[in-house]
mmCIF file of C-alpha atoms in Angstrom:
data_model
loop_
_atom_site.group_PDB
_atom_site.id
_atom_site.type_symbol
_atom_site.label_atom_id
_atom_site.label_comp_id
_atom_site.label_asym_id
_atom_site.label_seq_id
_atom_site.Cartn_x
_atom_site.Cartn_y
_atom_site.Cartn_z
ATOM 1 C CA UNK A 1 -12.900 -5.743 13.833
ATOM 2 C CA UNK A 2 -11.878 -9.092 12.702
ATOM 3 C CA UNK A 3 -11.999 -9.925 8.984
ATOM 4 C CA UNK A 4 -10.950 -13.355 6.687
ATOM 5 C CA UNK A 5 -9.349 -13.424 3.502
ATOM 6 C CA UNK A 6 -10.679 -15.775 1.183
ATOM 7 C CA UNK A 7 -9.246 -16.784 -2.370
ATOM 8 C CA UNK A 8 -11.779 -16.156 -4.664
ATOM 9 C CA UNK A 9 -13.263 -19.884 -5.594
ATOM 10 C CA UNK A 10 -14.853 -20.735 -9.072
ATOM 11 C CA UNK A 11 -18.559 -19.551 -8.223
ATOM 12 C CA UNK A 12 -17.867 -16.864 -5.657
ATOM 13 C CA UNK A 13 -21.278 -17.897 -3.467
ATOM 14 C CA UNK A 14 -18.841 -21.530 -2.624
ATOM 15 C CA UNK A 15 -17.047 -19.164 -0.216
ATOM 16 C CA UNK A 16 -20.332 -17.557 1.325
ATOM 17 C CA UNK A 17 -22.653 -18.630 3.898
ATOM 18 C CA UNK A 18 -25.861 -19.552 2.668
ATOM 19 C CA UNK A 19 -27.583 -21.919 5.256
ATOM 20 C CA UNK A 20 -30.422 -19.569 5.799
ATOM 21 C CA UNK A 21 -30.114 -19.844 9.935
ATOM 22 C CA UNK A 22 -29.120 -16.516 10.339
ATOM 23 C CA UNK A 23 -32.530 -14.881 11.057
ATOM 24 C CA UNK A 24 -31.689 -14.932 14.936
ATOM 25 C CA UNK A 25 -28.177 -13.063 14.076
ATOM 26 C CA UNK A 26 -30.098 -10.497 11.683
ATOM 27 C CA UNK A 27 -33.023 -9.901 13.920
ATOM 28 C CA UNK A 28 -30.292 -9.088 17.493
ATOM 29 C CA UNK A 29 -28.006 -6.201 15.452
ATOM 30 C CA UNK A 30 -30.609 -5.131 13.259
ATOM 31 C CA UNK A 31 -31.661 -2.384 15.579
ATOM 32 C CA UNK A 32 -27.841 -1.417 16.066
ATOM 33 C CA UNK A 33 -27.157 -1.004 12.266
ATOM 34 C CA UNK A 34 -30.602 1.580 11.902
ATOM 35 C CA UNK A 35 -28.960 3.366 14.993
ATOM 36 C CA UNK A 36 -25.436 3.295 13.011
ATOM 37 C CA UNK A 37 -27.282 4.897 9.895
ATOM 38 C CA UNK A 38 -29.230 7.266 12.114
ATOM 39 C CA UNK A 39 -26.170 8.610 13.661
ATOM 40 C CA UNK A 40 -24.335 8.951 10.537
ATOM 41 C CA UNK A 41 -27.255 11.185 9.292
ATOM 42 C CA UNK A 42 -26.508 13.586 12.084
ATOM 43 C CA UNK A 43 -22.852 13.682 11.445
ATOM 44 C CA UNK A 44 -23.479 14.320 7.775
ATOM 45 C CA UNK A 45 -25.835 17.052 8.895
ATOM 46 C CA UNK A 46 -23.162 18.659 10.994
ATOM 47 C CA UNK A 47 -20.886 18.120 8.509
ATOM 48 C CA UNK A 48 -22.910 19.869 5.818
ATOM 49 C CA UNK A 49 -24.382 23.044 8.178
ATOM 50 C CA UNK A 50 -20.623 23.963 9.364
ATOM 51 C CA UNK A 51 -19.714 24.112 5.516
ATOM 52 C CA UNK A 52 -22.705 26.480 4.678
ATOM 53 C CA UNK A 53 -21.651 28.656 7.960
ATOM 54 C CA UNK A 54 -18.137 28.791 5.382
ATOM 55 C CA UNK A 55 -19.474 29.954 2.710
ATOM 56 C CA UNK A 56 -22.271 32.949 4.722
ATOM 57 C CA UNK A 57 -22.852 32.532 8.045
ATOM 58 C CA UNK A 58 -26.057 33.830 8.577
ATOM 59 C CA UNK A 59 -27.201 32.353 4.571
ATOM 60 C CA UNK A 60 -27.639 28.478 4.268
ATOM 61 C CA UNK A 61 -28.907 28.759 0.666
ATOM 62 C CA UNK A 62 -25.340 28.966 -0.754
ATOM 63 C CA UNK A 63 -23.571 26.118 1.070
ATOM 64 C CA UNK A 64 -27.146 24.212 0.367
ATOM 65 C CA UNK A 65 -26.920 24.807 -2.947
ATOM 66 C CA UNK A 66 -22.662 23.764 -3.280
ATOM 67 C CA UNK A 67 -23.572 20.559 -1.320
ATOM 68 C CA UNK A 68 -26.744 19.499 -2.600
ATOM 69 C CA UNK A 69 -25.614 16.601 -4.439
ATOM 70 C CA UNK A 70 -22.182 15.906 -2.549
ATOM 71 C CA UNK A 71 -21.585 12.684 -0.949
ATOM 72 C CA UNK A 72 -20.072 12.486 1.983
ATOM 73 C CA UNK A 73 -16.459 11.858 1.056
ATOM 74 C CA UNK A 74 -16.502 14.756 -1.548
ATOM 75 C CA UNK A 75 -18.153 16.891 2.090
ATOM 76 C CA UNK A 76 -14.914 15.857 3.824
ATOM 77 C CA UNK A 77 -12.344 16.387 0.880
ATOM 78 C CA UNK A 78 -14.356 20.127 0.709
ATOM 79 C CA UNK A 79 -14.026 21.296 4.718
ATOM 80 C CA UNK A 80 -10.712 19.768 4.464
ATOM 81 C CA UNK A 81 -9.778 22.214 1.359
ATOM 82 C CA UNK A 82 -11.735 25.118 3.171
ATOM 83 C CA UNK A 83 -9.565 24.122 6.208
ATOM 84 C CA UNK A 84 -5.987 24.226 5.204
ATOM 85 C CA UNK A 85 -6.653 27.116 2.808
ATOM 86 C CA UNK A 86 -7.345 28.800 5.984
ATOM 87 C CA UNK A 87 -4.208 27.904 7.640
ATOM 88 C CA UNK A 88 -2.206 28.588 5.436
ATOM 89 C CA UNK A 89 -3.720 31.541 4.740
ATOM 90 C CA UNK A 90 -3.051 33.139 8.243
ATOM 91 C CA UNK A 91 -0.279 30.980 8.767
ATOM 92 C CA UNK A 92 -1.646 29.125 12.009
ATOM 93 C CA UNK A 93 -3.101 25.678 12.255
ATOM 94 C CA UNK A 94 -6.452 24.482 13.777
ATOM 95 C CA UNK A 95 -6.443 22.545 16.889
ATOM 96 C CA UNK A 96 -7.607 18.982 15.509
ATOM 97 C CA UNK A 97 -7.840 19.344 12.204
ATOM 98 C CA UNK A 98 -6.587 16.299 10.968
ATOM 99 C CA UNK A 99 -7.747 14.041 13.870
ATOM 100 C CA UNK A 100 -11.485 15.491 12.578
ATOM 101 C CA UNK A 101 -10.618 14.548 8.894
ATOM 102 C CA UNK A 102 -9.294 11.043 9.739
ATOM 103 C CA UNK A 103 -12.405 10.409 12.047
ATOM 104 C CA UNK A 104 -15.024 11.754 9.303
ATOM 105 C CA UNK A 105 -13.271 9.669 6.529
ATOM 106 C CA UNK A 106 -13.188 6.376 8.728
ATOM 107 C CA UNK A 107 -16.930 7.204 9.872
ATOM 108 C CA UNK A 108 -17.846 7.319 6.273
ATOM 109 C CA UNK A 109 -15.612 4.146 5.023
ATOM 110 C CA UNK A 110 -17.266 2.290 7.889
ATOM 111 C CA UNK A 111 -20.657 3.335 7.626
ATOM 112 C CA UNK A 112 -20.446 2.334 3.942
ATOM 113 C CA UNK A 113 -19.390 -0.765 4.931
ATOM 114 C CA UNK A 114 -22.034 -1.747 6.904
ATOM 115 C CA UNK A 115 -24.787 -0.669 4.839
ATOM 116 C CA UNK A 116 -23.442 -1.971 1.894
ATOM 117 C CA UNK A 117 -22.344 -5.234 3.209
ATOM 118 C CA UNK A 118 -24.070 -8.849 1.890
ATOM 119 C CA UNK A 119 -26.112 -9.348 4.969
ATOM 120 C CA UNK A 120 -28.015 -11.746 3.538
ATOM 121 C CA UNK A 121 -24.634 -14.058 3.592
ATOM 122 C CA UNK A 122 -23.441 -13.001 7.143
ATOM 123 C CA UNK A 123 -22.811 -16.293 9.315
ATOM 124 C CA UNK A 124 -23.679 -16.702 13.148
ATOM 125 C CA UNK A 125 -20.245 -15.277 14.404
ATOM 126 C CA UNK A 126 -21.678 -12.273 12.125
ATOM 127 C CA UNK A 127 -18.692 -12.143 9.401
ATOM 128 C CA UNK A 128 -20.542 -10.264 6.027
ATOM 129 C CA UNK A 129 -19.009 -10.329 2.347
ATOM 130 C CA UNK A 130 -17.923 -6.507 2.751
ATOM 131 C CA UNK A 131 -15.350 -6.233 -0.055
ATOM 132 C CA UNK A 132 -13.768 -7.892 -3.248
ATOM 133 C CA UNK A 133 -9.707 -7.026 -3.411
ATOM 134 C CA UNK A 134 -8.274 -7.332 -6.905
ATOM 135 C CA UNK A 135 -4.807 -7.215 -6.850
ATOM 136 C CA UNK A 136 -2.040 -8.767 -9.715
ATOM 137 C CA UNK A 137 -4.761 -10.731 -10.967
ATOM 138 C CA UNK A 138 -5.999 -12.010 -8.235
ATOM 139 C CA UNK A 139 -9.464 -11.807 -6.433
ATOM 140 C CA UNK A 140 -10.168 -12.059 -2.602
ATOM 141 C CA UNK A 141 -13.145 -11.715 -0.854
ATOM 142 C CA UNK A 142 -13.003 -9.754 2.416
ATOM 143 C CA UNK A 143 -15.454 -10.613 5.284
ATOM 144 C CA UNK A 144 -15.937 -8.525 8.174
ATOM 145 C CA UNK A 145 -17.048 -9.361 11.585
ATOM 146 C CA UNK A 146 -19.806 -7.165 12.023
ATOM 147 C CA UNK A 147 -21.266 -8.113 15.211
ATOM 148 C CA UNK A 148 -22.936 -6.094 18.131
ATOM 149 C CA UNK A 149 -19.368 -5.510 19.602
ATOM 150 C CA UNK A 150 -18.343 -4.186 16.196
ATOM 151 C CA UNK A 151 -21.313 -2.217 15.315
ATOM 152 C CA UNK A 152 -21.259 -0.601 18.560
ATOM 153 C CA UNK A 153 -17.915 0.299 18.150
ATOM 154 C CA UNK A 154 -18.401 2.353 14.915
ATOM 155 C CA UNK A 155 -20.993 3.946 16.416
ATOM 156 C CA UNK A 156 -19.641 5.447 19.250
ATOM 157 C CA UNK A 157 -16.769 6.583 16.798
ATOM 158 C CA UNK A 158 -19.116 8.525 14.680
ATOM 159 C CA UNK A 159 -21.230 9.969 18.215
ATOM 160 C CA UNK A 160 -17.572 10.554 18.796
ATOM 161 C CA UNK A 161 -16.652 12.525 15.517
ATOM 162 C CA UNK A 162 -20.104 14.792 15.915
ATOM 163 C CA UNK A 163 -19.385 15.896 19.057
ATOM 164 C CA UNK A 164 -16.066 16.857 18.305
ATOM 165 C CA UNK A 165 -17.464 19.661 16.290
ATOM 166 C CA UNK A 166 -18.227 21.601 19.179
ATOM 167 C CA UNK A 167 -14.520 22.307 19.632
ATOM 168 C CA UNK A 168 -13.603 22.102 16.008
ATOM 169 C CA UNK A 169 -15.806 24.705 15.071
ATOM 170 C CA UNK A 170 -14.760 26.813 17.899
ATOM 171 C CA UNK A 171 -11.375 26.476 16.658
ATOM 172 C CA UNK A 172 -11.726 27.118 13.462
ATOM 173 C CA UNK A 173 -13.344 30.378 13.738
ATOM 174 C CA UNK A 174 -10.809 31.217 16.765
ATOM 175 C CA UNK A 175 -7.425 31.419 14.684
#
């Protein structure tokens, strides 16, 4: 994905697009971003049934209860925990561990981005106000090209990151 730096200006909506032509944009990806969000949901519900299978297998309650009011990130930063307790533990390492962390955290910080994005502001090459930087003083807005190309693409990484459960889980519960 392609992204522009821009120097904060006096009145940060200067550096925004706000000529109100985008409806054509909006109304070709909007279908793409509700499939983004809808896929997400699954991987989250992966995510949270293989930690209650941690906790009893045969007993969601439990892990239900842990989880309930988890985001996703905290989800991750848990399995991850459960994970290399495990390993180290029996002294053995699961096949794809850390690919399966990397992919769930970028899923997340990518799905975030998108729904959280300034659509509203998003020009016709489709670059959204996604983030403001502060660093040494300074302020820089970040704007992402999220076009179909682009949404697509973090799509198939989180279809992607829910399928590979199937051997994740397998390996976990193999070592």
């Amino acid at each position: 994905m392609k992204t522009r730096k821009i120097k904060l200006p006096q009145l940060s909506f200067l550096s925004k697009y706000l000529e109100g032509d985008n409806e054509d944009f909006l109304e070709s990806i909007s279908s793409h971003v509700g499939h983004l969000v809808f896929e997400f949901n699954l991987l989250e519900e992966r995510l949270t049934s293989f930690l209650c299978q941690l906790f009893i297998d045969d007993y969601d309650a439990i892990g239900l209860i842990v989880t309930k009011n988890m985001g996703f990130a905290e989800k991750v930063d848990l399995l991850d925990r459960f994970a290399q307790h495990k390993q180290s533990s029996l002294e053995k390492l699961i096949n794809g561990h850390s690919k399966l962390i990397e992919d769930l955290k970028e899923s997340g910080r990518l799905r975030n981005m998108v729904v959280h994005a300034e659509w509203n502001t998003v020009d016709l090459e489709g670059f959204a106000h996604t983030k403001l930087r502060i660093k040494s003083g300074e302020l820089t807005q970040e704007f992402t090209q999220l076009n179909e190309d682009a949404l697509i693409e973090i799509r198939n990484l989180i279809i992607e990151t829910h399928n590979a459960f199937d051997d994740y889980e397998e390996d976990y519960f193999k070592i």
